[in-house]
Amino acid sequence: MASNVFDRRRINGPQRSVEPLYTAKAAEPFANGRLDGRALDQVRPIFIKTGPLDAQSPSASAPSGSAYYEQGKIRVSCAIYGPRQGRQSNARMGSFDCDFKYAPFSCSWRLSHIKSSDEKEIALMLEHAIGPAIRLEAYPKASIDAFVTVIESDGKAATIAAAINCISAALADAGIELYDSVAACSMSMYGTQWVSDCSQAEENASTCSLLVSRMPSVDEITYLLQHGKTTPEMTTQAIQACSNDCTRVYAVICRYLQATLE
């Protein structure tokens, strides 16, 4: 009698089970060169557009500047608000704050719409990377806010670098006074070889990653982050290679910004 009772609180399995289909093993990165055919020191193609969010917002809530940035499969948007009244009415220097978030469909590790600790940590990274480039003494008592949304991610370190580049373009579109634009790039180590601008599959196969953001005109590194262990010589080599990649990315950003003024 008890075996025929239907329990509404449980999800009853099907009467017949079927063996699951297993997907084929993904190709090993760097087995026959890079998966997308790039050279080891080559950065993915870059596309930039400034002002895409300005016309889509009502005049009262329109951002001061915005930018959309693509680098391979990475897609990032940024909106800049400010300068506007800051929290401290007697501050001699302005403040720069950043909000960072992944769209729920942007990556496999984004599980909830609630902001994670990882996103808060990345927001602090962006503030440290971009803050030194802004002339905050020119905006006393003011606040400049950047809101970054990752639409699609393909490599964690590469996505953070793309966010830095996107913020830099959006700040220029907003007319914020800068010492220089900030360009960023990432590298990952596979064996004993450093590889530029890795995708997520390539980062998963790597043993170490490095992120560098730099102001090329004044030759100053604003932020440096490394995950994994290397020798000091290998780290120095990666910083130099990353700095060279930053100069290339910086040239692309500057060419686009100059074209918008013509």
PDB file of C-alpha atoms in Angstrom:
ATOM      1  CA  MET A   1       0.000   0.000   0.000  1.00  0.00           C
ATOM      2  CA  ALA A   2       2.787   2.380   0.939  1.00  0.00           C
ATOM      3  CA  SER A   3       4.727   1.683  -2.292  1.00  0.00           C
ATOM      4  CA  ASN A   4       1.850   3.040  -4.418  1.00  0.00           C
ATOM      5  CA  VAL A   5       1.729   6.416  -2.646  1.00  0.00           C
ATOM      6  CA  PHE A   6       2.855   9.289  -4.940  1.00  0.00           C
ATOM      7  CA  ASP A   7       5.144  11.770  -3.146  1.00  0.00           C
ATOM      8  CA  ARG A   8       4.508  15.285  -4.519  1.00  0.00           C
ATOM      9  CA  ARG A   9       7.629  16.654  -2.833  1.00  0.00           C
ATOM     10  CA  ARG A  10       9.974  14.580  -4.973  1.00  0.00           C
ATOM     11  CA  ILE A  11      10.849  14.713  -8.650  1.00  0.00           C
ATOM     12  CA  ASN A  12      10.210  11.230  -9.921  1.00  0.00           C
ATOM     13  CA  GLY A  13      12.671   9.956 -12.514  1.00  0.00           C
ATOM     14  CA  PRO A  14      11.631   8.552 -15.880  1.00  0.00           C
ATOM     15  CA  GLN A  15      10.678   4.897 -16.261  1.00  0.00           C
ATOM     16  CA  ARG A  16      13.465   4.340 -18.814  1.00  0.00           C
ATOM     17  CA  SER A  17      16.979   5.774 -18.567  1.00  0.00           C
ATOM     18  CA  VAL A  18      19.212   6.664 -21.508  1.00  0.00           C
ATOM     19  CA  GLU A  19      22.998   6.785 -21.482  1.00  0.00           C
ATOM     20  CA  PRO A  20      24.238  10.409 -21.841  1.00  0.00           C
ATOM     21  CA  LEU A  21      26.127  11.553 -24.928  1.00  0.00           C
ATOM     22  CA  TYR A  22      29.683  12.605 -24.198  1.00  0.00           C
ATOM     23  CA  THR A  23      31.176  15.429 -26.208  1.00  0.00           C
ATOM     24  CA  ALA A  24      34.490  14.978 -27.941  1.00  0.00           C
ATOM     25  CA  LYS A  25      37.571  16.197 -26.116  1.00  0.00           C
ATOM     26  CA  ALA A  26      38.462  19.779 -26.966  1.00  0.00           C
ATOM     27  CA  ALA A  27      41.564  20.396 -29.020  1.00  0.00           C
ATOM     28  CA  GLU A  28      44.720  20.975 -26.992  1.00  0.00           C
ATOM     29  CA  PRO A  29      45.781  24.638 -27.236  1.00  0.00           C
ATOM     30  CA  PHE A  30      49.136  25.213 -28.963  1.00  0.00           C
ATOM     31  CA  ALA A  31      49.300  21.581 -30.154  1.00  0.00           C
ATOM     32  CA  ASN A  32      49.554  22.756 -33.780  1.00  0.00           C
ATOM     33  CA  GLY A  33      49.994  26.469 -33.159  1.00  0.00           C
ATOM     34  CA  ARG A  34      47.293  28.701 -31.723  1.00  0.00           C
ATOM     35  CA  LEU A  35      43.662  27.734 -32.263  1.00  0.00           C
ATOM     36  CA  ASP A  36      42.864  30.924 -34.193  1.00  0.00           C
ATOM     37  CA  GLY A  37      46.068  30.905 -36.210  1.00  0.00           C
ATOM     38  CA  ARG A  38      47.679  33.950 -34.553  1.00  0.00           C
ATOM     39  CA  ALA A  39      51.360  34.283 -33.811  1.00  0.00           C
ATOM     40  CA  LEU A  40      52.391  33.884 -30.166  1.00  0.00           C
ATOM     41  CA  ASP A  41      52.977  37.652 -29.794  1.00  0.00           C
ATOM     42  CA  GLN A  42      49.928  38.772 -31.794  1.00  0.00           C
ATOM     43  CA  VAL A  43      46.943  40.575 -30.247  1.00  0.00           C
ATOM     44  CA  ARG A  44      43.425  39.864 -31.476  1.00  0.00           C
ATOM     45  CA  PRO A  45      41.807  42.393 -33.873  1.00  0.00           C
ATOM     46  CA  ILE A  46      40.367  45.448 -32.087  1.00  0.00           C
ATOM     47  CA  PHE A  47      37.196  47.427 -32.806  1.00  0.00           C
ATOM     48  CA  ILE A  48      36.282  50.610 -30.915  1.00  0.00           C
ATOM     49  CA  LYS A  49      33.284  52.912 -31.077  1.00  0.00           C
ATOM     50  CA  THR A  50      32.690  55.889 -28.788  1.00  0.00           C
ATOM     51  CA  GLY A  51      29.329  57.382 -27.891  1.00  0.00           C
ATOM     52  CA  PRO A  52      27.063  54.362 -28.537  1.00  0.00           C
ATOM     53  CA  LEU A  53      25.131  54.814 -25.275  1.00  0.00           C
ATOM     54  CA  ASP A  54      24.686  58.600 -25.468  1.00  0.00           C
ATOM     55  CA  ALA A  55      21.842  58.592 -27.999  1.00  0.00           C
ATOM     56  CA  GLN A  56      20.017  55.682 -26.344  1.00  0.00           C
ATOM     57  CA  SER A  57      19.526  57.443 -22.993  1.00  0.00           C
ATOM     58  CA  PRO A  58      17.154  60.284 -22.097  1.00  0.00           C
ATOM     59  CA  SER A  59      18.846  63.662 -21.856  1.00  0.00           C
ATOM     60  CA  ALA A  60      18.581  63.758 -18.058  1.00  0.00           C
ATOM     61  CA  SER A  61      20.344  60.428 -17.543  1.00  0.00           C
ATOM     62  CA  ALA A  62      22.626  60.375 -20.583  1.00  0.00           C
ATOM     63  CA  PRO A  63      26.256  59.540 -19.770  1.00  0.00           C
ATOM     64  CA  SER A  64      28.965  62.126 -20.295  1.00  0.00           C
ATOM     65  CA  GLY A  65      30.767  59.653 -22.538  1.00  0.00           C
ATOM     66  CA  SER A  66      30.654  56.002 -23.505  1.00  0.00           C
ATOM     67  CA  ALA A  67      32.550  53.416 -25.502  1.00  0.00           C
ATOM     68  CA  TYR A  68      32.113  49.953 -26.963  1.00  0.00           C
ATOM     69  CA  TYR A  69      35.182  47.745 -27.314  1.00  0.00           C
ATOM     70  CA  GLU A  70      35.716  44.446 -29.113  1.00  0.00           C
ATOM     71  CA  GLN A  71      38.858  42.321 -29.091  1.00  0.00           C
ATOM     72  CA  GLY A  72      38.263  38.985 -30.754  1.00  0.00           C
ATOM     73  CA  LYS A  73      35.285  37.436 -28.952  1.00  0.00           C
ATOM     74  CA  ILE A  74      35.547  39.887 -26.032  1.00  0.00           C
ATOM     75  CA  ARG A  75      32.844  42.569 -25.988  1.00  0.00           C
ATOM     76  CA  VAL A  76      32.798  45.324 -23.361  1.00  0.00           C
ATOM     77  CA  SER A  77      30.798  48.529 -22.957  1.00  0.00           C
ATOM     78  CA  CYS A  78      31.499  51.452 -20.629  1.00  0.00           C
ATOM     79  CA  ALA A  79      29.526  54.557 -19.617  1.00  0.00           C
ATOM     80  CA  ILE A  80      31.132  57.546 -17.886  1.00  0.00           C
ATOM     81  CA  TYR A  81      29.119  59.854 -15.611  1.00  0.00           C
ATOM     82  CA  GLY A  82      30.690  63.057 -14.365  1.00  0.00           C
ATOM     83  CA  PRO A  83      32.280  65.142 -13.274  1.00  0.00           C
ATOM     84  CA  ARG A  84      29.392  65.501 -10.843  1.00  0.00           C
ATOM     85  CA  GLN A  85      28.964  66.372  -7.172  1.00  0.00           C
ATOM     86  CA  GLY A  86      31.073  64.049  -5.053  1.00  0.00           C
ATOM     87  CA  ARG A  87      30.445  62.636  -1.612  1.00  0.00           C
ATOM     88  CA  GLN A  88      32.922  64.991   0.122  1.00  0.00           C
ATOM     89  CA  SER A  89      32.049  68.654  -0.223  1.00  0.00           C
ATOM     90  CA  ASN A  90      35.490  69.890   0.893  1.00  0.00           C
ATOM     91  CA  ALA A  91      37.721  67.498  -1.081  1.00  0.00           C
ATOM     92  CA  ARG A  92      40.620  69.167  -2.848  1.00  0.00           C
ATOM     93  CA  MET A  93      40.817  66.402  -5.431  1.00  0.00           C
ATOM     94  CA  GLY A  94      38.143  64.568  -7.315  1.00  0.00           C
ATOM     95  CA  SER A  95      37.507  60.833  -7.023  1.00  0.00           C
ATOM     96  CA  PHE A  96      37.269  58.070  -9.590  1.00  0.00           C
ATOM     97  CA  ASP A  97      34.962  55.115  -8.921  1.00  0.00           C
ATOM     98  CA  CYS A  98      34.304  52.096 -11.085  1.00  0.00           C
ATOM     99  CA  ASP A  99      31.488  49.558 -11.240  1.00  0.00           C
ATOM    100  CA  PHE A 100      32.183  46.291 -13.035  1.00  0.00           C
ATOM    101  CA  LYS A 101      29.826  43.454 -13.858  1.00  0.00           C
ATOM    102  CA  TYR A 102      29.545  40.440 -16.122  1.00  0.00           C
ATOM    103  CA  ALA A 103      26.316  40.019 -18.063  1.00  0.00           C
ATOM    104  CA  PRO A 104      24.610  36.748 -17.010  1.00  0.00           C
ATOM    105  CA  PHE A 105      25.195  35.290 -20.486  1.00  0.00           C
ATOM    106  CA  SER A 106      28.761  36.562 -20.922  1.00  0.00           C
ATOM    107  CA  CYS A 107      30.721  33.634 -19.485  1.00  0.00           C
ATOM    108  CA  SER A 108      30.401  30.177 -17.951  1.00  0.00           C
ATOM    109  CA  TRP A 109      31.391  31.236 -14.409  1.00  0.00           C
ATOM    110  CA  ARG A 110      28.663  33.917 -14.069  1.00  0.00           C
ATOM    111  CA  LEU A 111      25.989  32.085 -12.044  1.00  0.00           C
ATOM    112  CA  SER A 112      23.830  34.829 -10.553  1.00  0.00           C
ATOM    113  CA  HIS A 113      22.703  38.399 -11.172  1.00  0.00           C
ATOM    114  CA  ILE A 114      23.934  39.291  -7.671  1.00  0.00           C
ATOM    115  CA  LYS A 115      27.323  41.012  -7.721  1.00  0.00           C
ATOM    116  CA  SER A 116      30.095  38.631  -6.734  1.00  0.00           C
ATOM    117  CA  SER A 117      33.274  39.310  -4.792  1.00  0.00           C
ATOM    118  CA  ASP A 118      35.230  38.677  -7.995  1.00  0.00           C
ATOM    119  CA  GLU A 119      33.470  41.571  -9.716  1.00  0.00           C
ATOM    120  CA  LYS A 120      34.133  43.887  -6.780  1.00  0.00           C
ATOM    121  CA  GLU A 121      37.813  42.936  -6.839  1.00  0.00           C
ATOM    122  CA  ILE A 122      38.051  43.617 -10.581  1.00  0.00           C
ATOM    123  CA  ALA A 123      36.373  47.007 -10.060  1.00  0.00           C
ATOM    124  CA  LEU A 124      39.167  47.932  -7.623  1.00  0.00           C
ATOM    125  CA  MET A 125      41.757  46.789 -10.172  1.00  0.00           C
ATOM    126  CA  LEU A 126      40.228  49.084 -12.780  1.00  0.00           C
ATOM    127  CA  GLU A 127      40.248  52.026 -10.366  1.00  0.00           C
ATOM    128  CA  HIS A 128      43.942  51.488  -9.608  1.00  0.00           C
ATOM    129  CA  ALA A 129      44.804  51.064 -13.292  1.00  0.00           C
ATOM    130  CA  ILE A 130      42.909  54.115 -14.601  1.00  0.00           C
ATOM    131  CA  GLY A 131      43.071  56.495 -11.604  1.00  0.00           C
ATOM    132  CA  PRO A 132      46.708  57.636 -12.113  1.00  0.00           C
ATOM    133  CA  ALA A 133      45.888  58.799 -15.656  1.00  0.00           C
ATOM    134  CA  ILE A 134      43.096  61.202 -14.625  1.00  0.00           C
ATOM    135  CA  ARG A 135      43.859  64.761 -13.574  1.00  0.00           C
ATOM    136  CA  LEU A 136      41.770  64.513 -10.412  1.00  0.00           C
ATOM    137  CA  GLU A 137      43.200  67.795  -9.052  1.00  0.00           C
ATOM    138  CA  ALA A 138      41.330  69.553 -11.872  1.00  0.00           C
ATOM    139  CA  TYR A 139      37.998  68.312 -10.466  1.00  0.00           C
ATOM    140  CA  PRO A 140      37.834  69.248  -6.760  1.00  0.00           C
ATOM    141  CA  LYS A 141      34.714  68.118  -4.884  1.00  0.00           C
ATOM    142  CA  ALA A 142      33.685  66.083  -7.954  1.00  0.00           C
ATOM    143  CA  SER A 143      33.227  62.417  -8.723  1.00  0.00           C
ATOM    144  CA  ILE A 144      33.839  60.598 -11.995  1.00  0.00           C
ATOM    145  CA  ASP A 145      32.090  57.228 -12.259  1.00  0.00           C
ATOM    146  CA  ALA A 146      32.665  54.448 -14.792  1.00  0.00           C
ATOM    147  CA  PHE A 147      30.146  51.642 -15.315  1.00  0.00           C
ATOM    148  CA  VAL A 148      31.600  48.675 -17.182  1.00  0.00           C
ATOM    149  CA  THR A 149      29.563  45.749 -18.516  1.00  0.00           C
ATOM    150  CA  VAL A 150      31.129  42.651 -20.049  1.00  0.00           C
ATOM    151  CA  ILE A 151      28.806  41.454 -22.804  1.00  0.00           C
ATOM    152  CA  GLU A 152      31.001  38.525 -23.779  1.00  0.00           C
ATOM    153  CA  SER A 153      34.182  37.218 -22.174  1.00  0.00           C
ATOM    154  CA  ASP A 154      36.946  35.100 -23.664  1.00  0.00           C
ATOM    155  CA  GLY A 155      39.779  34.945 -21.138  1.00  0.00           C
ATOM    156  CA  LYS A 156      39.642  36.458 -17.645  1.00  0.00           C
ATOM    157  CA  ALA A 157      42.898  38.436 -17.797  1.00  0.00           C
ATOM    158  CA  ALA A 158      42.242  39.477 -21.390  1.00  0.00           C
ATOM    159  CA  THR A 159      38.749  40.690 -20.451  1.00  0.00           C
ATOM    160  CA  ILE A 160      40.129  42.870 -17.632  1.00  0.00           C
ATOM    161  CA  ALA A 161      42.653  44.347 -20.078  1.00  0.00           C
ATOM    162  CA  ALA A 162      39.850  45.033 -22.569  1.00  0.00           C
ATOM    163  CA  ALA A 163      37.823  46.756 -19.828  1.00  0.00           C
ATOM    164  CA  ILE A 164      40.766  49.079 -19.089  1.00  0.00           C
ATOM    165  CA  ASN A 165      41.051  49.969 -22.781  1.00  0.00           C
ATOM    166  CA  CYS A 166      37.303  50.562 -23.008  1.00  0.00           C
ATOM    167  CA  ILE A 167      37.302  52.896 -19.971  1.00  0.00           C
ATOM    168  CA  SER A 168      40.217  54.828 -21.452  1.00  0.00           C
ATOM    169  CA  ALA A 169      38.308  55.433 -24.702  1.00  0.00           C
ATOM    170  CA  ALA A 170      35.118  56.364 -22.820  1.00  0.00           C
ATOM    171  CA  LEU A 171      36.983  58.912 -20.653  1.00  0.00           C
ATOM    172  CA  ALA A 172      38.338  60.571 -23.791  1.00  0.00           C
ATOM    173  CA  ASP A 173      34.807  60.644 -25.251  1.00  0.00           C
ATOM    174  CA  ALA A 174      33.558  62.304 -22.041  1.00  0.00           C
ATOM    175  CA  GLY A 175      36.187  65.043 -22.317  1.00  0.00           C
ATOM    176  CA  ILE A 176      37.855  64.157 -19.001  1.00  0.00           C
ATOM    177  CA  GLU A 177      41.336  65.658 -18.633  1.00  0.00           C
ATOM    178  CA  LEU A 178      43.966  62.914 -18.733  1.00  0.00           C
ATOM    179  CA  TYR A 179      47.730  62.804 -18.425  1.00  0.00           C
ATOM    180  CA  ASP A 180      47.629  60.049 -21.042  1.00  0.00           C
ATOM    181  CA  SER A 181      45.349  57.279 -22.241  1.00  0.00           C
ATOM    182  CA  VAL A 182      45.876  53.923 -20.559  1.00  0.00           C
ATOM    183  CA  ALA A 183      46.381  50.787 -22.637  1.00  0.00           C
ATOM    184  CA  ALA A 184      46.426  47.281 -21.200  1.00  0.00           C
ATOM    185  CA  CYS A 185      47.359  43.817 -22.386  1.00  0.00           C
ATOM    186  CA  SER A 186      47.721  40.360 -20.852  1.00  0.00           C
ATOM    187  CA  MET A 187      50.006  37.383 -21.403  1.00  0.00           C
ATOM    188  CA  SER A 188      49.966  33.762 -20.298  1.00  0.00           C
ATOM    189  CA  MET A 189      52.771  31.215 -20.014  1.00  0.00           C
ATOM    190  CA  TYR A 190      52.571  27.843 -21.712  1.00  0.00           C
ATOM    191  CA  GLY A 191      55.611  25.751 -20.852  1.00  0.00           C
ATOM    192  CA  THR A 192      58.449  28.262 -20.998  1.00  0.00           C
ATOM    193  CA  GLN A 193      56.879  30.487 -23.666  1.00  0.00           C
ATOM    194  CA  TRP A 194      54.882  33.671 -23.051  1.00  0.00           C
ATOM    195  CA  VAL A 195      51.779  34.043 -25.250  1.00  0.00           C
ATOM    196  CA  SER A 196      49.985  37.359 -25.835  1.00  0.00           C
ATOM    197  CA  ASP A 197      46.252  38.003 -25.416  1.00  0.00           C
ATOM    198  CA  CYS A 198      45.099  34.460 -24.647  1.00  0.00           C
ATOM    199  CA  SER A 199      41.578  33.149 -25.071  1.00  0.00           C
ATOM    200  CA  GLN A 200      39.832  31.287 -22.248  1.00  0.00           C
ATOM    201  CA  ALA A 201      40.901  27.880 -23.562  1.00  0.00           C
ATOM    202  CA  GLU A 202      44.506  29.064 -23.770  1.00  0.00           C
ATOM    203  CA  GLU A 203      44.394  30.597 -20.284  1.00  0.00           C
ATOM    204  CA  ASN A 204      43.050  27.337 -18.861  1.00  0.00           C
ATOM    205  CA  ALA A 205      46.057  25.490 -20.264  1.00  0.00           C
ATOM    206  CA  SER A 206      48.581  28.037 -18.989  1.00  0.00           C
ATOM    207  CA  THR A 207      50.558  27.968 -15.747  1.00  0.00           C
ATOM    208  CA  CYS A 208      50.946  31.715 -15.203  1.00  0.00           C
ATOM    209  CA  SER A 209      49.324  34.947 -16.361  1.00  0.00           C
ATOM    210  CA  LEU A 210      50.405  38.587 -16.335  1.00  0.00           C
ATOM    211  CA  LEU A 211      48.430  41.795 -16.819  1.00  0.00           C
ATOM    212  CA  VAL A 212      50.046  45.187 -17.458  1.00  0.00           C
ATOM    213  CA  SER A 213      48.378  48.580 -17.909  1.00  0.00           C
ATOM    214  CA  ARG A 214      50.567  51.416 -19.093  1.00  0.00           C
ATOM    215  CA  MET A 215      50.633  55.054 -20.178  1.00  0.00           C
ATOM    216  CA  PRO A 216      52.946  54.796 -23.196  1.00  0.00           C
ATOM    217  CA  SER A 217      53.506  58.521 -23.776  1.00  0.00           C
ATOM    218  CA  VAL A 218      54.995  59.030 -20.314  1.00  0.00           C
ATOM    219  CA  ASP A 219      56.368  55.460 -20.137  1.00  0.00           C
ATOM    220  CA  GLU A 220      54.684  54.671 -16.830  1.00  0.00           C
ATOM    221  CA  ILE A 221      53.072  51.412 -15.696  1.00  0.00           C
ATOM    222  CA  THR A 222      49.871  52.094 -13.769  1.00  0.00           C
ATOM    223  CA  TYR A 223      49.011  48.528 -12.769  1.00  0.00           C
ATOM    224  CA  LEU A 224      50.652  45.109 -12.828  1.00  0.00           C
ATOM    225  CA  LEU A 225      49.108  41.796 -11.764  1.00  0.00           C
ATOM    226  CA  GLN A 226      50.592  38.306 -11.945  1.00  0.00           C
ATOM    227  CA  HIS A 227      49.065  34.916 -11.131  1.00  0.00           C
ATOM    228  CA  GLY A 228      51.392  31.927 -10.881  1.00  0.00           C
ATOM    229  CA  LYS A 229      55.108  31.459 -10.299  1.00  0.00           C
ATOM    230  CA  THR A 230      57.961  32.367 -12.614  1.00  0.00           C
ATOM    231  CA  THR A 231      61.579  33.363 -12.301  1.00  0.00           C
ATOM    232  CA  PRO A 232      62.396  37.091 -12.035  1.00  0.00           C
ATOM    233  CA  GLU A 233      63.969  36.926 -15.496  1.00  0.00           C
ATOM    234  CA  MET A 234      60.813  35.433 -17.056  1.00  0.00           C
ATOM    235  CA  THR A 235      58.644  38.044 -15.327  1.00  0.00           C
ATOM    236  CA  THR A 236      60.860  40.852 -16.610  1.00  0.00           C
ATOM    237  CA  GLN A 237      60.654  39.405 -20.104  1.00  0.00           C
ATOM    238  CA  ALA A 238      56.850  39.250 -19.894  1.00  0.00           C
ATOM    239  CA  ILE A 239      56.564  42.833 -18.616  1.00  0.00           C
ATOM    240  CA  GLN A 240      58.654  44.082 -21.544  1.00  0.00           C
ATOM    241  CA  ALA A 241      56.618  42.063 -24.063  1.00  0.00           C
ATOM    242  CA  CYS A 242      53.353  43.249 -22.472  1.00  0.00           C
ATOM    243  CA  SER A 243      54.561  46.857 -22.604  1.00  0.00           C
ATOM    244  CA  ASN A 244      55.217  46.469 -26.335  1.00  0.00           C
ATOM    245  CA  ASP A 245      51.704  45.070 -26.836  1.00  0.00           C
ATOM    246  CA  CYS A 246      50.285  47.986 -24.830  1.00  0.00           C
ATOM    247  CA  THR A 247      51.994  50.392 -27.226  1.00  0.00           C
ATOM    248  CA  ARG A 248      50.324  48.658 -30.179  1.00  0.00           C
ATOM    249  CA  VAL A 249      46.902  48.778 -28.520  1.00  0.00           C
ATOM    250  CA  TYR A 250      47.504  52.432 -27.566  1.00  0.00           C
ATOM    251  CA  ALA A 251      48.228  53.259 -31.217  1.00  0.00           C
ATOM    252  CA  VAL A 252      44.890  51.713 -32.273  1.00  0.00           C
ATOM    253  CA  ILE A 253      42.967  53.701 -29.635  1.00  0.00           C
ATOM    254  CA  CYS A 254      44.719  56.963 -30.571  1.00  0.00           C
ATOM    255  CA  ARG A 255      44.112  56.467 -34.305  1.00  0.00           C
ATOM    256  CA  TYR A 256      40.406  55.962 -33.666  1.00  0.00           C
ATOM    257  CA  LEU A 257      40.127  59.001 -31.365  1.00  0.00           C
ATOM    258  CA  GLN A 258      41.940  61.161 -33.894  1.00  0.00           C
ATOM    259  CA  ALA A 259      39.613  59.951 -36.644  1.00  0.00           C
ATOM    260  CA  THR A 260      36.566  61.033 -34.619  1.00  0.00           C
ATOM    261  CA  LEU A 261      37.916  64.613 -34.492  1.00  0.00           C
ATOM    262  CA  GLU A 262      38.348  64.932 -38.248  1.00  0.00           C
TER     263      GLU A 262
END
